[in-house]
XYZ file of C-alpha atoms in Angstrom:
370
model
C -22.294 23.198 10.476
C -19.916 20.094 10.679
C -16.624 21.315 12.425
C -13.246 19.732 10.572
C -10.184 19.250 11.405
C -8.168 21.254 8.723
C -4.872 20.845 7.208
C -3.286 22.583 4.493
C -1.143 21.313 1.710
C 0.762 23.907 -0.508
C 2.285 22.246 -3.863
C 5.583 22.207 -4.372
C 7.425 24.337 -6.984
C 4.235 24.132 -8.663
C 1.695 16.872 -7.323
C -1.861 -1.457 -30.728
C -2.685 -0.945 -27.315
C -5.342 -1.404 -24.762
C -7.216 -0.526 -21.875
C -7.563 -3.426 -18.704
C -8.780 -3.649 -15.711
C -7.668 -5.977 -12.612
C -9.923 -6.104 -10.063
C -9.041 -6.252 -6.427
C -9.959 -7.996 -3.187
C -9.595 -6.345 0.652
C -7.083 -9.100 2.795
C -8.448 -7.935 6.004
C -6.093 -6.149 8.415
C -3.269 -7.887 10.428
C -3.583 -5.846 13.345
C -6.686 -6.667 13.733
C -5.813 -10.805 13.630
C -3.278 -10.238 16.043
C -5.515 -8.217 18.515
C -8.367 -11.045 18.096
C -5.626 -13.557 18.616
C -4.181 -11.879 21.432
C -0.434 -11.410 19.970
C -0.126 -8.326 19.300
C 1.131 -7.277 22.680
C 3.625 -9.764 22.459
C 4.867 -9.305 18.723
C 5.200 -5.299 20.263
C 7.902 -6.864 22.874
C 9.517 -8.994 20.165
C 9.987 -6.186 17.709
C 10.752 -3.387 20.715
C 13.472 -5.945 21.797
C 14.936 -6.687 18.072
C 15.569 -4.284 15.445
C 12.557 -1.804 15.107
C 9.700 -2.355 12.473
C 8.001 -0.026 10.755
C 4.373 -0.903 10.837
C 3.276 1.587 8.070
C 2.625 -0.619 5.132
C 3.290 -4.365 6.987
C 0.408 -4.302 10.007
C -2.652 -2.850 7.894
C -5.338 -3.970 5.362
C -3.944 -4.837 1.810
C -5.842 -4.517 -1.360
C -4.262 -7.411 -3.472
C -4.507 -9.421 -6.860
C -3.195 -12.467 -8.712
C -0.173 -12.741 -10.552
C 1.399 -15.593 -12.518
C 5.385 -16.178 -12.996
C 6.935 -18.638 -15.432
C 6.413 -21.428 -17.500
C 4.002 -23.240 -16.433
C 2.850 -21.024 -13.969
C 2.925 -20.418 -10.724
C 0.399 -18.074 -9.395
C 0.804 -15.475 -6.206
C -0.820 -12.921 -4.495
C 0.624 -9.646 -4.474
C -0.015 -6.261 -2.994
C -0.076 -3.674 -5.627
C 2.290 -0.541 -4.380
C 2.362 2.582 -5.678
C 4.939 3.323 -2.994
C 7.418 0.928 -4.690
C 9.061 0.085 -8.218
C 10.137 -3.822 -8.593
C 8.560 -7.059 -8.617
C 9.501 -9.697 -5.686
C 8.031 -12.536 -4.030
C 9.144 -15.488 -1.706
C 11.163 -17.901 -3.419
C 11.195 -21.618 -2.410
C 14.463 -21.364 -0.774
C 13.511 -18.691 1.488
C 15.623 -19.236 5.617
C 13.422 -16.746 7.066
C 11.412 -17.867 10.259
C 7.703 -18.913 9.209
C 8.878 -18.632 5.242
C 6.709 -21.956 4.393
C 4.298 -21.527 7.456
C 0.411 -20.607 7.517
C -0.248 -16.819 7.669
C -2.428 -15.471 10.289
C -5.466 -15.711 8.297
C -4.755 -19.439 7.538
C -3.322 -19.744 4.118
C -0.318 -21.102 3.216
C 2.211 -19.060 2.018
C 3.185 -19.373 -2.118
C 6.766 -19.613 -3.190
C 8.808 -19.226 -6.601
C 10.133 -21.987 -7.701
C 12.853 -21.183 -10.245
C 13.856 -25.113 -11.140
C 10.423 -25.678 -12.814
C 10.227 -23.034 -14.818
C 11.160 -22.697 -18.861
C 11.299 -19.692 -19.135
C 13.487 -18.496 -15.880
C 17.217 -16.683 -16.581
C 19.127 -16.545 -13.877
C 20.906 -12.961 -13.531
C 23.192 -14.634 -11.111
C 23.099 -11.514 -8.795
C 22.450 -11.181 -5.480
C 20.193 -8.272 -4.309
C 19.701 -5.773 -0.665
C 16.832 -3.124 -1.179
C 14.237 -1.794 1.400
C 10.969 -2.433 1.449
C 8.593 0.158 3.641
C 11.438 0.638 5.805
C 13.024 -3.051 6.005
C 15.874 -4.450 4.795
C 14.985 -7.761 2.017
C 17.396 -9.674 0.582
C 16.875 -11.964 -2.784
C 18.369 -12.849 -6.118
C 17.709 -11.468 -9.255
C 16.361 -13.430 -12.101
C 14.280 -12.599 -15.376
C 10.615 -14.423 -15.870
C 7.380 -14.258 -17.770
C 4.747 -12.416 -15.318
C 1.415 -12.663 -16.358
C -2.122 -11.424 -15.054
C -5.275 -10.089 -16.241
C -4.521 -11.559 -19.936
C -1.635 -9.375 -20.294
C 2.215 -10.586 -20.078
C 5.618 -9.327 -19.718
C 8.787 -11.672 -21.375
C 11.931 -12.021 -19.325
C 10.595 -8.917 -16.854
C 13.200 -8.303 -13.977
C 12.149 -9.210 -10.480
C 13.299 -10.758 -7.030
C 13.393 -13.943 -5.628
C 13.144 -13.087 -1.573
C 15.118 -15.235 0.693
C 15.652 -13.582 3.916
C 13.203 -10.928 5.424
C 11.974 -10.177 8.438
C 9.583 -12.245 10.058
C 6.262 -9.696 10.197
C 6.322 -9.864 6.004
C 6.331 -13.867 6.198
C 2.977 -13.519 7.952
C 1.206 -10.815 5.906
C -1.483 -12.485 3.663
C 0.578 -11.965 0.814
C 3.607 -13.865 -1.243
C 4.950 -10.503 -2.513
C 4.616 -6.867 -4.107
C 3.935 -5.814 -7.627
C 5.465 -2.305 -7.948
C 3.348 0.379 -9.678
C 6.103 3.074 -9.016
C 8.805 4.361 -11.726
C 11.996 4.783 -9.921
C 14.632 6.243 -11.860
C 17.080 3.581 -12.850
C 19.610 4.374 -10.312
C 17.638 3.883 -7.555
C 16.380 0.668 -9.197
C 20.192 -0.227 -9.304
C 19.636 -1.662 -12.860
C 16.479 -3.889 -12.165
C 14.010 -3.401 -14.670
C 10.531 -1.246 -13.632
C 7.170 -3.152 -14.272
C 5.537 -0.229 -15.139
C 7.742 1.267 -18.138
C 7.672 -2.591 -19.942
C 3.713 -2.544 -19.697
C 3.100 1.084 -20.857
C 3.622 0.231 -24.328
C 0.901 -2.006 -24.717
C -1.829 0.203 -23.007
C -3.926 2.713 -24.699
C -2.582 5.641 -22.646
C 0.596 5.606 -20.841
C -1.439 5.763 -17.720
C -3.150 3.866 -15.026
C -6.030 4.378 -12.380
C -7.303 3.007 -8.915
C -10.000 3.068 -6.703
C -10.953 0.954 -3.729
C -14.263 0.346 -1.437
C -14.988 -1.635 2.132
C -16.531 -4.633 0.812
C -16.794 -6.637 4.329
C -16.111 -9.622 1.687
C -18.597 -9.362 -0.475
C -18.715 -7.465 -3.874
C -15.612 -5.862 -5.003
C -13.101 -3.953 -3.197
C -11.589 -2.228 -5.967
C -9.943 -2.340 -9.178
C -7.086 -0.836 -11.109
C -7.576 0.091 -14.710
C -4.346 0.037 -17.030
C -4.236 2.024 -19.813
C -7.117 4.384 -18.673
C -9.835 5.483 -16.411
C -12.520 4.013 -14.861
C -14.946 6.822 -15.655
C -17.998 4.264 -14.230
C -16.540 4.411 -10.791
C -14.899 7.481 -10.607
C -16.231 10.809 -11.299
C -14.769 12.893 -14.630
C -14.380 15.851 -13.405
C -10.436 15.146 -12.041
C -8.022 17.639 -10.852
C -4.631 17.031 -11.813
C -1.447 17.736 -9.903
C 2.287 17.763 -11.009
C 4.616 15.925 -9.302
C 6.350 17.062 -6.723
C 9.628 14.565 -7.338
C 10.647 12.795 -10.879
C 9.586 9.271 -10.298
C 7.647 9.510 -7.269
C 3.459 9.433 -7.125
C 3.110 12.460 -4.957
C 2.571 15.995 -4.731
C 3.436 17.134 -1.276
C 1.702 13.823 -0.032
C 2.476 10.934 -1.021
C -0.235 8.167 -2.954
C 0.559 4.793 -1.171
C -1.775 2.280 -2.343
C -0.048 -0.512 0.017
C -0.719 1.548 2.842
C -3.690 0.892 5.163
C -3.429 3.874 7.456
C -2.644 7.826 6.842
C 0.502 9.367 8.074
C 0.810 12.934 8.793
C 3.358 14.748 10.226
C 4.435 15.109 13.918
C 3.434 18.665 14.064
C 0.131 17.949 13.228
C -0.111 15.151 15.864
C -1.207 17.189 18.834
C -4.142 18.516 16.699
C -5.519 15.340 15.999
C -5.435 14.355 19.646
C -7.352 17.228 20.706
C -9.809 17.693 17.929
C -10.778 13.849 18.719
C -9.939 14.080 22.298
C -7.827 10.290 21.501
C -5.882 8.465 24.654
C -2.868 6.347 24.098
C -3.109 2.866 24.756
C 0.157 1.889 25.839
C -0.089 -1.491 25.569
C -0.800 -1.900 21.992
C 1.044 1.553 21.014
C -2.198 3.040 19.281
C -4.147 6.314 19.598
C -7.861 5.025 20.517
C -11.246 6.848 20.706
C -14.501 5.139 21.850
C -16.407 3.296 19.299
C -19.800 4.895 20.369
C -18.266 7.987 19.508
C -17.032 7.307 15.929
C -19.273 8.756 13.677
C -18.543 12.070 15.734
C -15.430 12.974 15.073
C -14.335 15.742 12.998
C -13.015 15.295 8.858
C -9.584 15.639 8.334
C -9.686 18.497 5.805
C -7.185 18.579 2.885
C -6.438 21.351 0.712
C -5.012 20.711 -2.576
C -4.293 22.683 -5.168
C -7.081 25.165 -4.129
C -9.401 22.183 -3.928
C -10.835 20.538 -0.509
C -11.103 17.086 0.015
C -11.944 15.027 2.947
C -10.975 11.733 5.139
C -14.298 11.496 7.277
C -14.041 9.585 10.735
C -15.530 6.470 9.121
C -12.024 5.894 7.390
C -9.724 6.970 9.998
C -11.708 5.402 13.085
C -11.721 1.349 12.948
C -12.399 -0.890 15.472
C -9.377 -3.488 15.170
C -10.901 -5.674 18.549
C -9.540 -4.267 21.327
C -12.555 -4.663 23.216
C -13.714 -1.874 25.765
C -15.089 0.442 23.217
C -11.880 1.127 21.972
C -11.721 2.352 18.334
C -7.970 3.041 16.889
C -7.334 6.080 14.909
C -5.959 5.058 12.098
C -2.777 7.450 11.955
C 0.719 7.324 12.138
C 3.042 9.952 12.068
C 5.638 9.998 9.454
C 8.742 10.357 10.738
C 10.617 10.786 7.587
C 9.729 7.271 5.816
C 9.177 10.048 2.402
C 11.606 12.241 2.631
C 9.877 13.344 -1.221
C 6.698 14.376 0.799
C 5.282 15.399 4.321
C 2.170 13.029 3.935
C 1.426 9.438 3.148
C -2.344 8.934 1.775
C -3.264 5.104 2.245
C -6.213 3.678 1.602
C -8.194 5.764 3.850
C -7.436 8.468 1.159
C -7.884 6.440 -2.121
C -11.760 4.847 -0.871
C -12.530 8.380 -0.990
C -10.970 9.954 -3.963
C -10.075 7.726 -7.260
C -5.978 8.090 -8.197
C -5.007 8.653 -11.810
C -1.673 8.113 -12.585
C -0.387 10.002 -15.910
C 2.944 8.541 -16.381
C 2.655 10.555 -19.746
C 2.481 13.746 -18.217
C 4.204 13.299 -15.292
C 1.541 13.952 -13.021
C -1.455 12.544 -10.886
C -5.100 12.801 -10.777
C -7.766 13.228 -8.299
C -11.658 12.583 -8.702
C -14.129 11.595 -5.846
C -15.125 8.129 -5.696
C -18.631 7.089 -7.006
C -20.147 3.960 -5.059
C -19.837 0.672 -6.706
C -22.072 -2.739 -6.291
């Protein structure tokens, strides 16, 4: 019999329209280009010695897609969050350090342009919000966003000109929020999410994700519906913990490459997979031979059990030496709604439906697509 590593979750206080899909491609993980590269080390001493970065949702493996803004348009690649509620990418006129520069996996970065554009308003606002524990500062504008066939008139979103410099060199130009914020946290700027629902079939969407190593798909989110080829019917659905946040006691982060528990479950983690601390690199580490070994993190959920196996939470990143990371952070309070964040680890294994109808989320186990 398997041993697991097992973790329970109790629920709190109980987590003409149509149907589209966008599919989605796996950017590779940053912290695995800056261990190949050898910088990691020394973007550690640079952020140690500056104001502290979270590396939660910045340093890990992005699912993303294609977007279009204005008129004619100008086309970016976005990570699709769960975890947050607006629309922003780089502008043009962005002063941060390596704004215009070549990411680490050698593209060049795409920014807004708003003087080209027809159909740009300007809302003549300035703009601070946070952004997986960093502070981004933009303008405010209205625009035409477009992808998968679908578009949204004179949708709010955020022109980014100063962030800090690890976001200039993820391989993406922004973030397409799949959240729904209550308006006063939004501060007034205008949720993706509500001006799409009323075109879809059901005021709902799903996602599901796979390793791909590049080839085939790595996912795809279905607006409007379920993906009932990829995912399995039989779902188990969960009320939300908090109005306006995807979560039960957990939290669904789909920009999130790693899982992050919290600290008092830290020390059992260490010594079900007997992990060392690399000190260097500031990661838990296991040897690679060893991988397939370790025990399942074990999840109860509303009386059901699901599982992250070792083949999600173990990755070798390149540090060499039979070194395999554990992919886990602990949460120090970035959800404050929830005590865990479930990142892609979580979603390759179980599909996400989210019901904005009902106010609740869904759960069914992954079926293996070409």
């Amino acid at each position: 019999m398997p041993k697991c590593l097992i973790v329970f979750f109790a629920l709190l206080g109980l987590a003409s329209a149509v149907k589209f899909s966008v599919p989605l491609r796996s950017s590779g993980s940053l912290k695995e280009k800056m261990v190949r590269e050898g910088r990691y080390s020394e973007y550690l001493m640079q952020r140690n010695s500056a104001v502290q970065q979270n590396l939660v949702d910045t340093m890990d493996e992005f699912y993303v897609a294609d977007i279009a803004l204005g008129t004619p348009a100008q086309h970016f690649t976005v990570s699709l969050d769960t975890g947050s509620s607006v629309i922003w990418v780089l502008d043009s006129h962005c002063d941060s350090q390596n704004c215009h520069e070549y990411t680490l996996n050698h593209t060049m970065k795409s920014a807004y342009n708003n003087e080209t554009s027809s159909t740009f308003v300007d809302a003549n606002k300035n703009f601070l919000f946070y952004y997986s524990q960093s502070e981004i500062y933009g303008l405010l504008g209205k625009e035409k966003v477009s992808f998968s066939g679908f578009s949204l008139s004179n949708q709010d979103f955020i022109r980014a000109t100063v962030l800090p410099d690890v976001f200039t060199q993820q391989p993406i130009d922004g973030v397409f929020g799949l959240g729904w914020a209550p308006q006063e946290e939004l501060k007034g700027v205008g949720n993706p999410m509500q001006a799409l629902l009323p075109q879809l079939d059901q005021p709902m969407f799903s996602i599901w994700m796979q390793r791909n190593d590049g080839v085939g798909s790595a996912g795809a989110i279905t607006f409007g519906g379920f993906d009932s080829v990829a995912c399995d019917k039989n779902i188990q659905y969960l009320p939300l913990a908090e109005p306006g946040v995807w979560g039960f006691t957990a939290i669904s982060a789909s920009g999130s490459g790693w899982t992050g528990i919290p600290d008092k479950f830290m020390p059992q983690v260490i010594k079900a997979t007997k992990a060392k601390y690399d000190w260097n690199y500031e990661l838990y580490y296991v040897p690679c031979s060893t991988a397939a070994s370790h025990p399942d993190i074990k999840l109860h959920i509303g009386g059901n059990e699901y599982h992250i196996t070792s083949a999600e939470y173990v990755l070798d990143i390149g540090l060499g030496n039979d070194k395999c990371v554990l992919a886990i952070f602990v949460d120090t309070g970035l959800a404050p709604e929830a005590d865990w964040i479930l990142g892609d680890a979580f979603i390759r294994r179980y599909c996400q439906i989210y019901d904005f109808g009902n106010t609740r989320m869904g759960l069914s186990k992954f079926i293996q697509r070409d």
